N, CA, C and O atoms as a GROMACS GRO file, in nm:
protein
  504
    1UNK      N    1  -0.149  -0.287  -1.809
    1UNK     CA    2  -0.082  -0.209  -1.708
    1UNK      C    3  -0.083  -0.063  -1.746
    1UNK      O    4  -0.088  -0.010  -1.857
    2UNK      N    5  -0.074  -0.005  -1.608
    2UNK     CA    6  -0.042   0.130  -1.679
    2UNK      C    7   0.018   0.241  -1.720
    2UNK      O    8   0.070   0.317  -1.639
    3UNK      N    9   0.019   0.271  -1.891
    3UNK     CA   10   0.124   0.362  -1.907
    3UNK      C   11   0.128   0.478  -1.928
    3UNK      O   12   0.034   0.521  -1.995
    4UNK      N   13   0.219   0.564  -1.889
    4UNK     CA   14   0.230   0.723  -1.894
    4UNK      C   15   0.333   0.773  -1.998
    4UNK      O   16   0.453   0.750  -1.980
    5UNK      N   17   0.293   0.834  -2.096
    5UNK     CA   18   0.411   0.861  -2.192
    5UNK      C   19   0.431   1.031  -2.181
    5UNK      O   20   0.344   1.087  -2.114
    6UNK      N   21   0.476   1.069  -2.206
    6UNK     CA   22   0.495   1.254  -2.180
    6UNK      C   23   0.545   1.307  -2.335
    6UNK      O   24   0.619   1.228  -2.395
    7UNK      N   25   0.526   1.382  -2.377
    7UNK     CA   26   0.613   1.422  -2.519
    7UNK      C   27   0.586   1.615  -2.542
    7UNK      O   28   0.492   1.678  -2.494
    8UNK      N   29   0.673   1.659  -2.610
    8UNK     CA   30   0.628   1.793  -2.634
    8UNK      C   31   0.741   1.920  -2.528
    8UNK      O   32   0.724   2.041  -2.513
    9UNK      N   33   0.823   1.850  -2.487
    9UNK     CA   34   0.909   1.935  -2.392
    9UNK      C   35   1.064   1.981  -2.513
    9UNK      O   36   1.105   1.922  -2.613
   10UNK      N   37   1.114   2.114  -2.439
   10UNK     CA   38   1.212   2.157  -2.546
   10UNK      C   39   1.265   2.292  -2.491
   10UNK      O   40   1.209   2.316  -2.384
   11UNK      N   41   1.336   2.368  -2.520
   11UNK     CA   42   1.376   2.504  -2.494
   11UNK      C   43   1.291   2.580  -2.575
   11UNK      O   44   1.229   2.562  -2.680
   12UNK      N   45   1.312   2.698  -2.471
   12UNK     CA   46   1.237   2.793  -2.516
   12UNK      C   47   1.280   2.945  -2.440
   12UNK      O   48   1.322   2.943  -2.325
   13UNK      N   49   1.268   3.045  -2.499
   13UNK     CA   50   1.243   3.189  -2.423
   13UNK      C   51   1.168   3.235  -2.361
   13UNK      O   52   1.053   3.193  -2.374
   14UNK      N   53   1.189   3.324  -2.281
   14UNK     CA   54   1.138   3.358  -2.120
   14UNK      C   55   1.045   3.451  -2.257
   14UNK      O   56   1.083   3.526  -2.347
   15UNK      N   57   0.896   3.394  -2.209
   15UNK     CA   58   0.786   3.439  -2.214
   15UNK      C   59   0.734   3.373  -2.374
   15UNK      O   60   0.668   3.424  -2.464
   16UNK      N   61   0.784   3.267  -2.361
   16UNK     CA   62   0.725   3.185  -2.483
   16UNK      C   63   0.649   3.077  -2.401
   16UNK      O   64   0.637   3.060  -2.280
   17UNK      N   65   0.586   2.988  -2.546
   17UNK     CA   66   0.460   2.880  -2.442
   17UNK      C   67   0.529   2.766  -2.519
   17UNK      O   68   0.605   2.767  -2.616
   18UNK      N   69   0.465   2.645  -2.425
   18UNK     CA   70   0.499   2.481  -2.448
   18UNK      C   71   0.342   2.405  -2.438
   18UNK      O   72   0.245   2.429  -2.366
   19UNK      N   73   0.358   2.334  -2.512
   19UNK     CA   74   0.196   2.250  -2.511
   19UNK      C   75   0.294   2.071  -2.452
   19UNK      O   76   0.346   1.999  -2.536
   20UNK      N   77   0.296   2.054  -2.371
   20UNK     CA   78   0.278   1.912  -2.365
   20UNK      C   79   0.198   1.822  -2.326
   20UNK      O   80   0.093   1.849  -2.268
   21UNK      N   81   0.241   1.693  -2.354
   21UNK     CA   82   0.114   1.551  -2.358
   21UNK      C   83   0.160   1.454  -2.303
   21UNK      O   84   0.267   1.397  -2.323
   22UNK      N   85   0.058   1.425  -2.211
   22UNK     CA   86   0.058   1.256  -2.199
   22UNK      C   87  -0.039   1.215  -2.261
   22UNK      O   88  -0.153   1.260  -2.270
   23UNK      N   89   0.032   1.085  -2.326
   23UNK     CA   90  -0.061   0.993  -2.350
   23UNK      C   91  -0.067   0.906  -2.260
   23UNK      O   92   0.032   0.878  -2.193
   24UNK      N   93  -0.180   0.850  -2.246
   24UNK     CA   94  -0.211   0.735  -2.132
   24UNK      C   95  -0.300   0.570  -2.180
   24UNK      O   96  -0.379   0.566  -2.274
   25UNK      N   97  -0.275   0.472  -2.112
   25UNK     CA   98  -0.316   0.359  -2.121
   25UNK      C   99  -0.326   0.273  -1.987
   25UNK      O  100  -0.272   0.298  -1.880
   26UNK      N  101  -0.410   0.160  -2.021
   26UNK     CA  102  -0.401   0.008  -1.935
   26UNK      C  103  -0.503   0.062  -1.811
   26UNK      O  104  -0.512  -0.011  -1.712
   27UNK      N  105  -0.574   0.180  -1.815
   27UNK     CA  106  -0.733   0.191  -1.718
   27UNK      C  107  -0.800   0.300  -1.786
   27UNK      O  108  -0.776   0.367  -1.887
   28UNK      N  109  -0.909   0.297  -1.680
   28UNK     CA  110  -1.005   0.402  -1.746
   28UNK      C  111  -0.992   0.510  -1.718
   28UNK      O  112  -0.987   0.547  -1.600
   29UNK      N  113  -0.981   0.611  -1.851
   29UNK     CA  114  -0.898   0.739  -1.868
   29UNK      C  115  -1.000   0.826  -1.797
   29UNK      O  116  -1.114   0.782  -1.816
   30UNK      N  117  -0.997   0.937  -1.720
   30UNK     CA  118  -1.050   1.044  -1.651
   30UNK      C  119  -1.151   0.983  -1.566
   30UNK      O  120  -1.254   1.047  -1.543
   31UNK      N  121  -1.129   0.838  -1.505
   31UNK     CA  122  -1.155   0.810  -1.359
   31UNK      C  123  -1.149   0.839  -1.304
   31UNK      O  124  -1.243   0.841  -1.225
   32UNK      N  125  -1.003   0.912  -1.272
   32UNK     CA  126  -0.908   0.932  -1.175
   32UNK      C  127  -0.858   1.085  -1.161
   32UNK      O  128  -0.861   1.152  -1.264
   33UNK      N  129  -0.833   1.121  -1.093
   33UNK     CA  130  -0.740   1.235  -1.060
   33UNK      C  131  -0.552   1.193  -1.154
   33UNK      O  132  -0.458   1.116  -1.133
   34UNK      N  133  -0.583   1.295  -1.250
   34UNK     CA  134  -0.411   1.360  -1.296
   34UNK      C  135  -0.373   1.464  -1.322
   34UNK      O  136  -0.449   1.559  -1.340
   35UNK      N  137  -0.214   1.471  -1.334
   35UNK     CA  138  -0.178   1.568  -1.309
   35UNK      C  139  -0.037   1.552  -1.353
   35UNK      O  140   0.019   1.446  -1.380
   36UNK      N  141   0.019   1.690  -1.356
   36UNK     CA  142   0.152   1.744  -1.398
   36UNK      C  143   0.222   1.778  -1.290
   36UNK      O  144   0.178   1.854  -1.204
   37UNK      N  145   0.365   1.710  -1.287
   37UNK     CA  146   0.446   1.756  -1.178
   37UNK      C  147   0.573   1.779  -1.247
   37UNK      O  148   0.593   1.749  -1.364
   38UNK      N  149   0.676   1.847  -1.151
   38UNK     CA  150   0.794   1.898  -1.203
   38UNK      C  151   0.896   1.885  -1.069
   38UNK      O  152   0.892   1.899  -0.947
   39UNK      N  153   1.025   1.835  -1.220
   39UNK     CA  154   1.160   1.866  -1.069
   39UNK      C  155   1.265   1.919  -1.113
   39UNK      O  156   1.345   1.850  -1.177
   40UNK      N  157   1.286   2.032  -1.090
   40UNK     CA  158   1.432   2.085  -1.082
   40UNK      C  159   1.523   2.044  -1.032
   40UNK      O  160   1.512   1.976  -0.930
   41UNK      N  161   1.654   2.073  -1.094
   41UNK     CA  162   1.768   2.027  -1.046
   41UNK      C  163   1.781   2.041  -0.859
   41UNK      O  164   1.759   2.158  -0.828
   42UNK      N  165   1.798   1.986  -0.782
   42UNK     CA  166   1.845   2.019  -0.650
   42UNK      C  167   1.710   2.056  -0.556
   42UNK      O  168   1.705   2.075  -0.435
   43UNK      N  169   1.598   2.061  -0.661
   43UNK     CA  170   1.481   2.081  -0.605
   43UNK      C  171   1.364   1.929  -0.564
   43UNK      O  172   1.391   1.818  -0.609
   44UNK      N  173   1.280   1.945  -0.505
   44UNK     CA  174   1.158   1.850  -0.431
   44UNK      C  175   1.068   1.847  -0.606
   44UNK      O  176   1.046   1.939  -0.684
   45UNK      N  177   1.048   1.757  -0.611
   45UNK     CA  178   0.968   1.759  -0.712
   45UNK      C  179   0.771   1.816  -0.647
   45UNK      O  180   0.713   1.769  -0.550
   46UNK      N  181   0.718   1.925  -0.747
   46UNK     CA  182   0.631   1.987  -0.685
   46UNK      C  183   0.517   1.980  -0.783
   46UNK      O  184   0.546   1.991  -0.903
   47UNK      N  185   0.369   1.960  -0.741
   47UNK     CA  186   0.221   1.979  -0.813
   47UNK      C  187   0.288   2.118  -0.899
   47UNK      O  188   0.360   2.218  -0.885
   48UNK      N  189   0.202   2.037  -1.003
   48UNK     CA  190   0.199   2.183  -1.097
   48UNK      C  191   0.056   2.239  -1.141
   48UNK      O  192   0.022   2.355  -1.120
   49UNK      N  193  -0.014   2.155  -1.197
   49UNK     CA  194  -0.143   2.175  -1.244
   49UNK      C  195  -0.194   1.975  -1.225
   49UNK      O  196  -0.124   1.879  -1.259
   50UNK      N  197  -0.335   1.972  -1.158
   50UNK     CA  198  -0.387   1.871  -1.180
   50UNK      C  199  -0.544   1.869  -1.214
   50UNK      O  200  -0.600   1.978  -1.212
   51UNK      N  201  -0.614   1.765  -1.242
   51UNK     CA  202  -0.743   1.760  -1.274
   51UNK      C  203  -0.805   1.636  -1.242
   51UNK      O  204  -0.747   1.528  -1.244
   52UNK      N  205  -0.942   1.658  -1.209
   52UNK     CA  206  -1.028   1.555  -1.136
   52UNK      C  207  -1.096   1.504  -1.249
   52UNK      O  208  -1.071   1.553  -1.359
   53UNK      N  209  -1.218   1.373  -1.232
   53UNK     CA  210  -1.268   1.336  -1.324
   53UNK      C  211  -1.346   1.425  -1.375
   53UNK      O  212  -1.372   1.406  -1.494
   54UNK      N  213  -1.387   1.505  -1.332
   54UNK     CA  214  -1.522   1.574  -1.356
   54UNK      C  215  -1.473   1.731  -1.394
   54UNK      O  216  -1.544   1.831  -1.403
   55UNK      N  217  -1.332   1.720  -1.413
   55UNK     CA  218  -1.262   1.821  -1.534
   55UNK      C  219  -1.215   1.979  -1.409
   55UNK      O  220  -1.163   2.087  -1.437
   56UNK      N  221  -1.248   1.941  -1.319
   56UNK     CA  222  -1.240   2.000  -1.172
   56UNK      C  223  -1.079   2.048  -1.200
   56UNK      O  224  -1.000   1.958  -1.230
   57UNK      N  225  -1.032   2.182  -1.189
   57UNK     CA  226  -0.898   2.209  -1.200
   57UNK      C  227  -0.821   2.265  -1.040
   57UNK      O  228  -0.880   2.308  -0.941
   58UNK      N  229  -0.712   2.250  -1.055
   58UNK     CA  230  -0.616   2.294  -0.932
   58UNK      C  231  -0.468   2.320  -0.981
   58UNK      O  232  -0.407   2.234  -1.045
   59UNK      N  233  -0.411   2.445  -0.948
   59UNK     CA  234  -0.269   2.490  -0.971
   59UNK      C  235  -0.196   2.538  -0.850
   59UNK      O  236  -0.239   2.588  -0.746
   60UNK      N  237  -0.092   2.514  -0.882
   60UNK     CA  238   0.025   2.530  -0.784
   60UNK      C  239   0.063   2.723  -0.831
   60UNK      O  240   0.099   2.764  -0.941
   61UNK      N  241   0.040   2.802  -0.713
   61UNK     CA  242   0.064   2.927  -0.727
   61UNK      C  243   0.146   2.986  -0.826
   61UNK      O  244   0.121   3.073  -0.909
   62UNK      N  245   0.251   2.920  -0.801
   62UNK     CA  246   0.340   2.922  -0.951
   62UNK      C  247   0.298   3.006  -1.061
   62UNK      O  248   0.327   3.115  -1.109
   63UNK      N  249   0.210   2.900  -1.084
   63UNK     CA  250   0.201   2.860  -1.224
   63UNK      C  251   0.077   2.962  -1.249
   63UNK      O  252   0.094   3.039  -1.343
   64UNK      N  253  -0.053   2.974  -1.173
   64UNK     CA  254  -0.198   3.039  -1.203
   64UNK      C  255  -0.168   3.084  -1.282
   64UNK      O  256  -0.056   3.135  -1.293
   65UNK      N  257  -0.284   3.080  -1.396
   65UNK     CA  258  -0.318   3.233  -1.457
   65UNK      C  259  -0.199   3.214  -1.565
   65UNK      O  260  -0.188   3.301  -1.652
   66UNK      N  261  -0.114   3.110  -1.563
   66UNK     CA  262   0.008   3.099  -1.696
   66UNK      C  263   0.020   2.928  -1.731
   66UNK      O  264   0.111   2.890  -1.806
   67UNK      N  265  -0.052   2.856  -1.688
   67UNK     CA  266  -0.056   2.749  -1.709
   67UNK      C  267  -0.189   2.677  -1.700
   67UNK      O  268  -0.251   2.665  -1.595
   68UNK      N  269  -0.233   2.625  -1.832
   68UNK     CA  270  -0.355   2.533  -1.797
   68UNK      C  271  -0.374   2.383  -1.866
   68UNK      O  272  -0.348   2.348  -1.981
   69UNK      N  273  -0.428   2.308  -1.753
   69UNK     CA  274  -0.421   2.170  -1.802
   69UNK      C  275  -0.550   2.150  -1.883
   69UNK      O  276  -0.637   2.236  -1.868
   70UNK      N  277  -0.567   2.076  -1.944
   70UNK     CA  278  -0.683   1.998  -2.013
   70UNK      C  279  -0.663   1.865  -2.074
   70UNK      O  280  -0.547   1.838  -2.103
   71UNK      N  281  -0.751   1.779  -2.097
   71UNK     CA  282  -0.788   1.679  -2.125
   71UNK      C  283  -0.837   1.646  -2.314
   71UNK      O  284  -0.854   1.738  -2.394
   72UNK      N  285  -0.847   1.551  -2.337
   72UNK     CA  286  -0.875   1.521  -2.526
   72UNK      C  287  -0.916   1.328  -2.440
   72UNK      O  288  -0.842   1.230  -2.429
   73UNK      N  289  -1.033   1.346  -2.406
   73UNK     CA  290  -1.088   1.218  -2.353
   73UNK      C  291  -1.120   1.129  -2.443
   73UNK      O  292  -1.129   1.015  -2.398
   74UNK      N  293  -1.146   1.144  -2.583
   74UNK     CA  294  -1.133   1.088  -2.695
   74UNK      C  295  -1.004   1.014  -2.716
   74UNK      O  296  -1.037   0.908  -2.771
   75UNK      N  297  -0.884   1.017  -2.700
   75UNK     CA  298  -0.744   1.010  -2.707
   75UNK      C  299  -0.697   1.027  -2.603
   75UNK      O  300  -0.579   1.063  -2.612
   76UNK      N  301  -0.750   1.014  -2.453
   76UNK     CA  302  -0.698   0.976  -2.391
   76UNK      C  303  -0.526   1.041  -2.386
   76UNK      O  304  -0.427   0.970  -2.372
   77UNK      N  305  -0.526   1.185  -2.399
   77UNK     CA  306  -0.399   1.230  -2.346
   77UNK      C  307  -0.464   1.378  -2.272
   77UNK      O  308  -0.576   1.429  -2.283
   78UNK      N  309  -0.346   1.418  -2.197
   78UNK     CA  310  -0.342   1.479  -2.088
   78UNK      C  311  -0.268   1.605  -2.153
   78UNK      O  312  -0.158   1.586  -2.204
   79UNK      N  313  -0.323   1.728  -2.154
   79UNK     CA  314  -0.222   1.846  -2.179
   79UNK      C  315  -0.171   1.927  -2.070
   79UNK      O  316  -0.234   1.903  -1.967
   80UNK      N  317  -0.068   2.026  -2.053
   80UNK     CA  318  -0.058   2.142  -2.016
   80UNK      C  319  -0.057   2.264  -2.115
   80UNK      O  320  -0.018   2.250  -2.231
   81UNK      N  321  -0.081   2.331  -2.086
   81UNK     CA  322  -0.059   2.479  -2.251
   81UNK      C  323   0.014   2.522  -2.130
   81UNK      O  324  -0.021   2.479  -2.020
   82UNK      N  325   0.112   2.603  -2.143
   82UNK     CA  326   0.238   2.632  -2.054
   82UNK      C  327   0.240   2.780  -2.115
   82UNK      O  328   0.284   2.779  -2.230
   83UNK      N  329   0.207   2.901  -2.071
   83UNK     CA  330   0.214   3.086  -2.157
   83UNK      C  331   0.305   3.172  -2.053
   83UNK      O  332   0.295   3.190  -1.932
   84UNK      N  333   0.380   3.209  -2.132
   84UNK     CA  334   0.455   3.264  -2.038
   84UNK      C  335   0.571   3.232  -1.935
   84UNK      O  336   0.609   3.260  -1.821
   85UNK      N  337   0.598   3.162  -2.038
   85UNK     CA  338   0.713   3.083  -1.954
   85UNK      C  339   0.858   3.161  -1.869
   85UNK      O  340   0.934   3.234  -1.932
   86UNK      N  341   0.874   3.132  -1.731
   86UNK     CA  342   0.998   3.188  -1.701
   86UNK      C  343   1.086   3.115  -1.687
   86UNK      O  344   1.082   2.992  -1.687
   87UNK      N  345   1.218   3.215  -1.669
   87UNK     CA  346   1.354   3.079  -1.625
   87UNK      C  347   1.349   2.979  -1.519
   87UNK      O  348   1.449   2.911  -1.497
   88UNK      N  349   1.216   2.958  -1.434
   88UNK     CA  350   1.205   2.921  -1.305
   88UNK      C  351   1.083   2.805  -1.306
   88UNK      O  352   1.035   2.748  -1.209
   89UNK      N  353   1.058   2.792  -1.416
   89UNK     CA  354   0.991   2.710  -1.484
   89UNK      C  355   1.055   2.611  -1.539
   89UNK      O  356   1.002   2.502  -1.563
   90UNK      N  357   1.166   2.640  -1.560
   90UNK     CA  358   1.282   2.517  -1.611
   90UNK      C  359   1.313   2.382  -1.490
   90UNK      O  360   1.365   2.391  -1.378
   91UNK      N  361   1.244   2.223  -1.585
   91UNK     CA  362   1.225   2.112  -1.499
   91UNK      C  363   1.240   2.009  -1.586
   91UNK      O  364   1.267   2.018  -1.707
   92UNK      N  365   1.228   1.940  -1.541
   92UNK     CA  366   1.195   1.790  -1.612
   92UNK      C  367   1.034   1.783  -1.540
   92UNK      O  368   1.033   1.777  -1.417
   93UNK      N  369   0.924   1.782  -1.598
   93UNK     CA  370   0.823   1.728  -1.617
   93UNK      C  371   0.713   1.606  -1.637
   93UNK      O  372   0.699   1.549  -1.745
   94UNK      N  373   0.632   1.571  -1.510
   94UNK     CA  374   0.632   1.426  -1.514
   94UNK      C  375   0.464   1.457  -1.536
   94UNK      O  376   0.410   1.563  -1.506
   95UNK      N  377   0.396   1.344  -1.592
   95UNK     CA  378   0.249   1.308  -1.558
   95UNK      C  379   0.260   1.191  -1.494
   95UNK      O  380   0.354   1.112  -1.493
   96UNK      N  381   0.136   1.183  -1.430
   96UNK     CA  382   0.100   1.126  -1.320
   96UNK      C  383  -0.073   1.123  -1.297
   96UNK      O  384  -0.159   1.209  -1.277
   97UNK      N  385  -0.071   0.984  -1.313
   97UNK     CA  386  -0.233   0.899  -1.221
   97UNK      C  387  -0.243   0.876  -1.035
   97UNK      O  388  -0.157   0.817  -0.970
   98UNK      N  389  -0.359   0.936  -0.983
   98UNK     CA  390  -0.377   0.876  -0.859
   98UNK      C  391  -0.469   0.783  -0.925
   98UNK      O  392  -0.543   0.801  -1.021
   99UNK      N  393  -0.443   0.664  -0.841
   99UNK     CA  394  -0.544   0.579  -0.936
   99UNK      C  395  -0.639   0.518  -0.820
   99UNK      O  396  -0.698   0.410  -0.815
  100UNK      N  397  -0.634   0.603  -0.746
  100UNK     CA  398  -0.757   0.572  -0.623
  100UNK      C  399  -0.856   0.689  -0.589
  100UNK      O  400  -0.925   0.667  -0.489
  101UNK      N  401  -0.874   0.798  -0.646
  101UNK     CA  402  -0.955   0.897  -0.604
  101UNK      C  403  -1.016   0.952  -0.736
  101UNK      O  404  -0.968   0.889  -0.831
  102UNK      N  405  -1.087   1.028  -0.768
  102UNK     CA  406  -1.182   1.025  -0.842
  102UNK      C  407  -1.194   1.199  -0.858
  102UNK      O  408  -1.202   1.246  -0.971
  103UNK      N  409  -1.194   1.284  -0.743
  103UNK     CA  410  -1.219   1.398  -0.676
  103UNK      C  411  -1.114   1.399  -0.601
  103UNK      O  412  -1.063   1.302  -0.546
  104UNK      N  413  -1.049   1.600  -0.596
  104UNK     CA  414  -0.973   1.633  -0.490
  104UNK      C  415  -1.014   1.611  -0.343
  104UNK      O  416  -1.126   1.636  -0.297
  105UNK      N  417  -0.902   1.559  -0.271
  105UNK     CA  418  -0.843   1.513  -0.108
  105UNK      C  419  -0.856   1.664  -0.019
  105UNK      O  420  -0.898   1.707   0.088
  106UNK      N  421  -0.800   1.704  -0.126
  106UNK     CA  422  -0.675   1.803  -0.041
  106UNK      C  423  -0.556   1.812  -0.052
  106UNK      O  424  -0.479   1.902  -0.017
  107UNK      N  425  -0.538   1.708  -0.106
  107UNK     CA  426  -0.339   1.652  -0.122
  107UNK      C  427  -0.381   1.622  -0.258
  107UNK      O  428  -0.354   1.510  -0.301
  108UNK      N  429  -0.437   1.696  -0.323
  108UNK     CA  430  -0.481   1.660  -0.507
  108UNK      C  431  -0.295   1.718  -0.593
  108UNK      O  432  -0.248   1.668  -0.694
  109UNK      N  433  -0.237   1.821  -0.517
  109UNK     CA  434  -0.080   1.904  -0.562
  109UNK      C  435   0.004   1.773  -0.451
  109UNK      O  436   0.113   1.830  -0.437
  110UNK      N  437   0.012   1.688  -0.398
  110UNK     CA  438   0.107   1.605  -0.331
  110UNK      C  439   0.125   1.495  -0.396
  110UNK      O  440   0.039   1.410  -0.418
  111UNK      N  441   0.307   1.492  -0.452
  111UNK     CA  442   0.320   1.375  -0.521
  111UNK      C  443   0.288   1.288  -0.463
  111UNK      O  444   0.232   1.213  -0.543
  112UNK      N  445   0.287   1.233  -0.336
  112UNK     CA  446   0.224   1.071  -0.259
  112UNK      C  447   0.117   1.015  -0.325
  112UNK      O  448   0.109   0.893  -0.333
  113UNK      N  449   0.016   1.104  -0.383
  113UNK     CA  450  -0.091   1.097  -0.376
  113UNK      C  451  -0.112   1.041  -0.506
  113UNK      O  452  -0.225   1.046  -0.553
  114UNK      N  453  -0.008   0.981  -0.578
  114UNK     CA  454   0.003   0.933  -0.707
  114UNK      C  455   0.072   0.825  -0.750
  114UNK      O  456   0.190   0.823  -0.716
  115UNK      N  457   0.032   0.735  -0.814
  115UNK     CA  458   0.053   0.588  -0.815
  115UNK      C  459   0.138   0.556  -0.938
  115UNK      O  460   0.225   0.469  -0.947
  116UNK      N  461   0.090   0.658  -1.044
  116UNK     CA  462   0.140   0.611  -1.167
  116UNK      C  463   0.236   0.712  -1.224
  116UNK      O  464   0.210   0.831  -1.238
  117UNK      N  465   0.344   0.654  -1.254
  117UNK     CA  466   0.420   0.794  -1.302
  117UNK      C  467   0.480   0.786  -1.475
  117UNK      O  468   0.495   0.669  -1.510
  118UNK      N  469   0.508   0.866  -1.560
  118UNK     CA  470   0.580   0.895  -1.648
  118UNK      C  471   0.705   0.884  -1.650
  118UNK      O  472   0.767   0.894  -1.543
  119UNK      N  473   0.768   0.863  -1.764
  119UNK     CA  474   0.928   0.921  -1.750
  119UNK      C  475   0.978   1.060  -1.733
  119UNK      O  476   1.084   1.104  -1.690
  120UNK      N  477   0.851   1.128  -1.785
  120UNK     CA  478   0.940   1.269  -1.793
  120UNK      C  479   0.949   1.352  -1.876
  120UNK      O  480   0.972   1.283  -1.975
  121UNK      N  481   0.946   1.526  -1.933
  121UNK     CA  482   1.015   1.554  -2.073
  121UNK      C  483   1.043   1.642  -2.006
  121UNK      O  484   0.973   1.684  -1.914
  122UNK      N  485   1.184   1.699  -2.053
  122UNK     CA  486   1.271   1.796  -2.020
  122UNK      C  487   1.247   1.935  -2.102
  122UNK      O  488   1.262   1.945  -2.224
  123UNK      N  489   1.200   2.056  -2.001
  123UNK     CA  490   1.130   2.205  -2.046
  123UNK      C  491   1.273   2.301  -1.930
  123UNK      O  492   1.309   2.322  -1.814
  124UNK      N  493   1.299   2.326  -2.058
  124UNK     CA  494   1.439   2.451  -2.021
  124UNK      C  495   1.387   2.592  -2.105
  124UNK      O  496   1.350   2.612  -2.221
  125UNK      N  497   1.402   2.667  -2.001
  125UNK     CA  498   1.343   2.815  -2.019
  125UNK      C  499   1.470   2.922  -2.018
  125UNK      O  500   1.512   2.940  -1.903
  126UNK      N  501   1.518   2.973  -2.089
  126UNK     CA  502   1.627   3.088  -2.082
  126UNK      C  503   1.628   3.248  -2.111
  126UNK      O  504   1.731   3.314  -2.097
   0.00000   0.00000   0.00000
């Protein structure tokens, strides 16, 4: 079956960086479309950065240009490098498998569009 583990979340200062990871199991790793999502308190949980099999990237405005995802397909975990962090950046942090598409939809930033989820790691920015 499949699992999503997340690790690497923590406080930090406005304009410091965070590296976090999923590790992943139970299918075949970079089949699929994944990705990083986030939810603030009182907020919609929203795309943050995702990636296609074919290493194809997409970011949520947010984030451009201060956040990038990558892959370790060897090990099978999932990064973000997070630079520049602001107070508005502060979430709980999920990874996430679509485990039916291969290549961006269009809805590649729409949580629906994702089957498998993580628990979570909690990134507080002050």
């Amino acid at each position: 079956h499949v699992q999503l583990v997340e690790s690497g979340g923590g406080s930090v200062q406005a304009g410091g960086s965070l590296r976090l990871s999923c590790a992943a199991s139970g299918y075949t790793y970079s089949s699929y479309c994944m990705g990083w999502f986030r939810q603030a308190p009182m907020k919609e949980r929203e795309g943050v950065a995702v990636i296609d099999s074919d290493g194809v990237t997409s970011y949520a405005d947010s984030v451009q240009g201060r956040f990038t995802i990558s892959q370790d397909k060897d090990e099978n975990i999932l990064y973000p490098q997070m630079n520049n962090l602001k107070p508005e950046d502060t979430a709980m942090y999920y990874c996430a498998v679509d485990h039916v598409h291969a290549r961006f939809t269009g809805d590649e930033l729409k949580d629906w569009q994702y089957s498998y989820w993580g628990h979570g790691t909690q990134v507080t920015v002050s």
